[in-house]
Coordinates of N, CA and C in Angstrom, one line a residue:
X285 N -62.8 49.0 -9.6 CA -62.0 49.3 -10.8 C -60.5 49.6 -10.4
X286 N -59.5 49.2 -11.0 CA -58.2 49.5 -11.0 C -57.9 50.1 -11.8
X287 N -57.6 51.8 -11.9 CA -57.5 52.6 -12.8 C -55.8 52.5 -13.0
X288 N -55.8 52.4 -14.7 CA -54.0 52.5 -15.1 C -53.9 53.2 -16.4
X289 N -53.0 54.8 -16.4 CA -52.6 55.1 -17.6 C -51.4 55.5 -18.0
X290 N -51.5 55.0 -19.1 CA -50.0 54.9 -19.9 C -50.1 56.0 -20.3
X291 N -48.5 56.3 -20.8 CA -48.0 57.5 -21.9 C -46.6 57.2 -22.1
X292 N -45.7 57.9 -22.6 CA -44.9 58.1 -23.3 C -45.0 57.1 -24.5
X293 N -45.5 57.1 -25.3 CA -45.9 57.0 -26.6 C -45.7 58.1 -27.3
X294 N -45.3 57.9 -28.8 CA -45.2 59.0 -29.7 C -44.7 58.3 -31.2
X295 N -44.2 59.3 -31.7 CA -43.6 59.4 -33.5 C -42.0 59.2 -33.3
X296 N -41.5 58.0 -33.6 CA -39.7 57.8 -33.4 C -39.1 57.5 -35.1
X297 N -38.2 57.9 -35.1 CA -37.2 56.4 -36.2 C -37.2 55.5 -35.5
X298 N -36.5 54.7 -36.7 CA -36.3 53.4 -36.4 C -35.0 53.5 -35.9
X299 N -34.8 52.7 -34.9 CA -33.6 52.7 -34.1 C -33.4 53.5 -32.7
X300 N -34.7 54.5 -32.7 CA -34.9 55.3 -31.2 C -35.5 54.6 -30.5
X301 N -35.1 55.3 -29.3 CA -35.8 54.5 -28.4 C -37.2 55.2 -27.6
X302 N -37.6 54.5 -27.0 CA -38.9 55.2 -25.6 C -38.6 54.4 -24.5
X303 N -39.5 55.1 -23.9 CA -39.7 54.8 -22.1 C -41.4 55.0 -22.2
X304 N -42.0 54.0 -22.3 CA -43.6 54.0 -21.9 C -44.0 53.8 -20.2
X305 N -44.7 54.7 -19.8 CA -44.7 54.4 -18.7 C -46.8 54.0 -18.3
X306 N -46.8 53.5 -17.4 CA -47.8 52.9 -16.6 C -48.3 53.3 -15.5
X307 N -49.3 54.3 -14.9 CA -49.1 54.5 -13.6 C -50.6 53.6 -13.0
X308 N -50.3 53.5 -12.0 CA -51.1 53.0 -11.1 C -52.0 53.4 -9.9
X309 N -52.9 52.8 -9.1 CA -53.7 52.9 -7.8 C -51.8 52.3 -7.0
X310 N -51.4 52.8 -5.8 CA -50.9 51.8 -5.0 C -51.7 50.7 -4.6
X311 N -52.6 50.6 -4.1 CA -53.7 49.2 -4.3 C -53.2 48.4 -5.2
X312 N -53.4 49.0 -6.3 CA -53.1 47.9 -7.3 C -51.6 47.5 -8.1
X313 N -50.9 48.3 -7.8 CA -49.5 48.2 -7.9 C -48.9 47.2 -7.1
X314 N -49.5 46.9 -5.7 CA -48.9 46.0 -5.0 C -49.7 44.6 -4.3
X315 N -50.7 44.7 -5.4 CA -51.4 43.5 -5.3 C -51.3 42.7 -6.7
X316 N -50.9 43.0 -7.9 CA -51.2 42.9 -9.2 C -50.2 42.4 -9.9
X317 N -49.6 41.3 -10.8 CA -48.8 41.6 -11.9 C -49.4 42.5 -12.8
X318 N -48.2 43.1 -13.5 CA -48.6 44.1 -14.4 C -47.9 43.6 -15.8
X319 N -48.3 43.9 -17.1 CA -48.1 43.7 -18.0 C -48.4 44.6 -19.0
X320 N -47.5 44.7 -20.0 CA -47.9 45.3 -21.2 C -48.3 44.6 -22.4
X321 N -49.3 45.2 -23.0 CA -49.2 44.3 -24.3 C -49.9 45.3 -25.4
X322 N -49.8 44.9 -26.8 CA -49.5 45.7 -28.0 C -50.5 45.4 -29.1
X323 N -51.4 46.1 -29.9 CA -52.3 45.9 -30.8 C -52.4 46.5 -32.0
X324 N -51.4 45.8 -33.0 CA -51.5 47.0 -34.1 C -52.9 46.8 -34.6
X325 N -52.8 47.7 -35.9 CA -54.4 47.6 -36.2 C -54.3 46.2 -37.2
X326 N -55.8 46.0 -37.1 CA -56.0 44.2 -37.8 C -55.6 43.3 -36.8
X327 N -54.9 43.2 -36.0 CA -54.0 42.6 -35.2 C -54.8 41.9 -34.1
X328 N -54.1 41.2 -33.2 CA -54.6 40.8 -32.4 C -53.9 41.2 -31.3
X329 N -54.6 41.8 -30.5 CA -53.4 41.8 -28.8 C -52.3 41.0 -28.5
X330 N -51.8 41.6 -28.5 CA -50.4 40.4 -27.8 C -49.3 41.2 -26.8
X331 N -49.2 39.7 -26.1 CA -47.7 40.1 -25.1 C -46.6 40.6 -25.4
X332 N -46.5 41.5 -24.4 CA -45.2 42.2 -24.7 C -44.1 41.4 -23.5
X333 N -44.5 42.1 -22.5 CA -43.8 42.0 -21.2 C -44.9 41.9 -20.0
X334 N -44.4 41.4 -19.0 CA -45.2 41.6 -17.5 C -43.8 41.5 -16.2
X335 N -44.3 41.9 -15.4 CA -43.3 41.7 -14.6 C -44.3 41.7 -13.2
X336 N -43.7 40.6 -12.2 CA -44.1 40.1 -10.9 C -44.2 40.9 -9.9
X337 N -45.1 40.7 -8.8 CA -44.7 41.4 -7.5 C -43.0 41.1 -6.9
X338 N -42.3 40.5 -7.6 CA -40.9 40.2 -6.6 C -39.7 40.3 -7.7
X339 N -40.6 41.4 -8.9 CA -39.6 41.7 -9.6 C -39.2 40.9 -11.0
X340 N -40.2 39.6 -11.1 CA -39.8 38.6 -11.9 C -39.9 39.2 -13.3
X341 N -39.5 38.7 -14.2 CA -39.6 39.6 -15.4 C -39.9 38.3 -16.8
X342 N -40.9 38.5 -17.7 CA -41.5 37.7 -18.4 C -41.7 38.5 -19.8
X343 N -40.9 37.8 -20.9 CA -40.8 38.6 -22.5 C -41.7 37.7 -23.3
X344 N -41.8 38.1 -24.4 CA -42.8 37.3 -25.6 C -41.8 36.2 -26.2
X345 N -40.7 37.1 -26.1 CA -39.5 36.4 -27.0 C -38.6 36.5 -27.1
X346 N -37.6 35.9 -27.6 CA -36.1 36.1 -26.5 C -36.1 37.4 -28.1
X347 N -36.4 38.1 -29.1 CA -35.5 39.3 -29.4 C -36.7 40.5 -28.9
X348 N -37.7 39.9 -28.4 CA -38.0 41.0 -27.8 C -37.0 41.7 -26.1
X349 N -36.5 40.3 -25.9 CA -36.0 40.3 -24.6 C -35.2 41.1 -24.9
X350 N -34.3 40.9 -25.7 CA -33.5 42.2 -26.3 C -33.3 43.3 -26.4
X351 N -34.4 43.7 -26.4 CA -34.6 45.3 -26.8 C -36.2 45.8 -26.1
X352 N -36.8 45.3 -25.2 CA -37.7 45.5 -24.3 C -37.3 45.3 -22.8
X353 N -37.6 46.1 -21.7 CA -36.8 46.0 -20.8 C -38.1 46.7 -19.9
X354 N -38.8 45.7 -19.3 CA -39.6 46.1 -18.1 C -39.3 46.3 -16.9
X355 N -40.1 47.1 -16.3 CA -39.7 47.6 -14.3 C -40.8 48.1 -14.1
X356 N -40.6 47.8 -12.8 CA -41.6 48.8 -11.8 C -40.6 49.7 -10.7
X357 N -41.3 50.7 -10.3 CA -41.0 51.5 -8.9 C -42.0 51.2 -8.1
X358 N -41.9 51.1 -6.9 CA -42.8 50.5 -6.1 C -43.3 52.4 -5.3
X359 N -42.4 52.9 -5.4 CA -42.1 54.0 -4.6 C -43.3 55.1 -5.5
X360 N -43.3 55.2 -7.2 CA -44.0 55.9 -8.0 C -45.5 55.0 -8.2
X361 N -45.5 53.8 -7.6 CA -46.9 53.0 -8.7 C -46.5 53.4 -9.7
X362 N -45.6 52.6 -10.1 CA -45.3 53.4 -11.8 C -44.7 52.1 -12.5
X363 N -45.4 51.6 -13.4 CA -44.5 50.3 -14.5 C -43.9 51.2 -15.7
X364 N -42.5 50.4 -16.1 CA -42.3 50.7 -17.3 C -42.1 50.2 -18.1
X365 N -41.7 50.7 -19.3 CA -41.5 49.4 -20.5 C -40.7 50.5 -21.2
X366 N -39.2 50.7 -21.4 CA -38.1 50.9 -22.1 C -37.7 50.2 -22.9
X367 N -37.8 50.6 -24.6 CA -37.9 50.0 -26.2 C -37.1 50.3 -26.6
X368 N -35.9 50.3 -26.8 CA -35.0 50.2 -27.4 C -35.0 49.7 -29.0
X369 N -34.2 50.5 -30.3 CA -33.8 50.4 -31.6 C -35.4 49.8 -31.9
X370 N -36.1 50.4 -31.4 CA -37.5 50.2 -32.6 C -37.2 49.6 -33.4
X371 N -38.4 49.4 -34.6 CA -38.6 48.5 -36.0 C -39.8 49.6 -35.9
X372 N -40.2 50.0 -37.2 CA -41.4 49.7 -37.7 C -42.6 48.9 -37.3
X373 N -42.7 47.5 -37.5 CA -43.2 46.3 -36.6 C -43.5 46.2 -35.6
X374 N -42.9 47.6 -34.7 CA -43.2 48.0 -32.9 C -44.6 48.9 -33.3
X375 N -44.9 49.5 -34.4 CA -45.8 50.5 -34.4 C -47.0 49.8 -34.0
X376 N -47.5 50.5 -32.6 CA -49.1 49.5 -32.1 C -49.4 50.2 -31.3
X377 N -50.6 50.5 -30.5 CA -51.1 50.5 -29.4 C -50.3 49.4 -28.1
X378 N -50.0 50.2 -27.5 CA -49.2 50.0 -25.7 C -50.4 50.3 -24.9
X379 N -50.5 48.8 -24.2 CA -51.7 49.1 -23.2 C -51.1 48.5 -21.9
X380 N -51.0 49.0 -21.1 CA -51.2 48.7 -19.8 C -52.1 47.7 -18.9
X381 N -52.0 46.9 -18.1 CA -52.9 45.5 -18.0 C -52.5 45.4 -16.3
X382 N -53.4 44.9 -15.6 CA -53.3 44.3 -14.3 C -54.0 42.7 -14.1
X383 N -52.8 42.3 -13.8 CA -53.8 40.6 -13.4 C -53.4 39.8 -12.4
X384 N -53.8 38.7 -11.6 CA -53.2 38.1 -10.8 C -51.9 36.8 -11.0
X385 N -51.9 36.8 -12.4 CA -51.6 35.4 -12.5 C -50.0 36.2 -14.0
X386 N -48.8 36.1 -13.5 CA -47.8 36.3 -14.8 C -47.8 35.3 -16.1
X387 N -48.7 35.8 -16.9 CA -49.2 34.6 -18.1 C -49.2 35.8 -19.2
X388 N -48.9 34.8 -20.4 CA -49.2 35.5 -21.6 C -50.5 35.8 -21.9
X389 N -51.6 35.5 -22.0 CA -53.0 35.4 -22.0 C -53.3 36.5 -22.0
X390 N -53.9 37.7 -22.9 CA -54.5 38.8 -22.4 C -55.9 38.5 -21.9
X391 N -56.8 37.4 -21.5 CA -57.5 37.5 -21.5 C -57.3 36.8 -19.7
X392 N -56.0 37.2 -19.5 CA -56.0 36.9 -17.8 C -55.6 37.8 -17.2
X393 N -55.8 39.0 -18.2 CA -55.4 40.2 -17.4 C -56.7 40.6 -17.1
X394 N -56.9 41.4 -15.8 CA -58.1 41.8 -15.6 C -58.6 43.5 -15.5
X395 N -58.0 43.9 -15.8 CA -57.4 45.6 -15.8 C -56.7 46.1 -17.0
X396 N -57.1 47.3 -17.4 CA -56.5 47.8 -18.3 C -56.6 49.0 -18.5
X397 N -54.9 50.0 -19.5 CA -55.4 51.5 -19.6 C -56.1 51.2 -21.2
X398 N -55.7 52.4 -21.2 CA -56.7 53.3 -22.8 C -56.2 52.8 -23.9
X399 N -54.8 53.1 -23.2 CA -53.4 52.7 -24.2 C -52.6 54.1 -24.7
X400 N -51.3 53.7 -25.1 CA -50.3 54.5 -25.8 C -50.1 54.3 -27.2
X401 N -50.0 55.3 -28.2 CA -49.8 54.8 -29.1 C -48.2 54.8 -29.5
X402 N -47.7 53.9 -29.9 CA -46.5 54.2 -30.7 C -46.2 54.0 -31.9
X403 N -45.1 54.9 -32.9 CA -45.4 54.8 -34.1 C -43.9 55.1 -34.4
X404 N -43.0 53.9 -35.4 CA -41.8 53.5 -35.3 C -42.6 54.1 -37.2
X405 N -41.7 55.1 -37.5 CA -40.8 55.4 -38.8 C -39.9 54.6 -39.8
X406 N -39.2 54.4 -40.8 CA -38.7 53.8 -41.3 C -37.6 55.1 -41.5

């Protein structure tokens, strides 16, 4: 098992921002891409962001590109995902994900946290 949990999740307006963070096994920090992805309720999982072992960086969409901004520290095992000017429409479950392969597919991720919840205000 590759254990991963998120947090910084919470209650924002619209237009704040977060910093969700990821933490990791070193094991798996530096064998894994990592990805985030989002489930509101009824919903279906979907991609948010992932980012490579070499740093590479992969969005759902160019306005998510916009205002989602992924990283890792190699130093913390720690991914992030910094959201900028929320919507409403961001309110979901943030889960954390490990896989081998940088694809949108949640179903090629092979690792996962619990999840964060976030909840964008109007």
């Amino acid at each position: 098992q590759v254990p991963l949990v998120e947090s910084g999740g919470g209650l924002v307006q619209a237009g704040g921002s977060l910093r969700l963070s990821c933490a990791a096994s070193g094991r798996a920090f530096s064998a894994y891409v990592m990805g985030w992805f989002r489930q509101a309720p009824g919903k279906e999982r979907e991609f948010v962001a992932a980012i490579s072992l070499s740093g590479s960086r992969l969005y759902s969409s160019d306005p998510v590109k916009g205002r989602f901004t992924v990283s890792r520290d190699t130093a913390k095992n720690t991914m992030y995902l910094q959201i900028d000017s929320l919507k409403p429409e961001d309110t979901a479950v943030y889960y954390c994900a490990a896989g081998r392969t940088q694809v949108m597919d949640p179903k090629r991720f092979d690792y996962w946290g619990q999840g964060t919840q976030v909840t964008v205000s109007s």
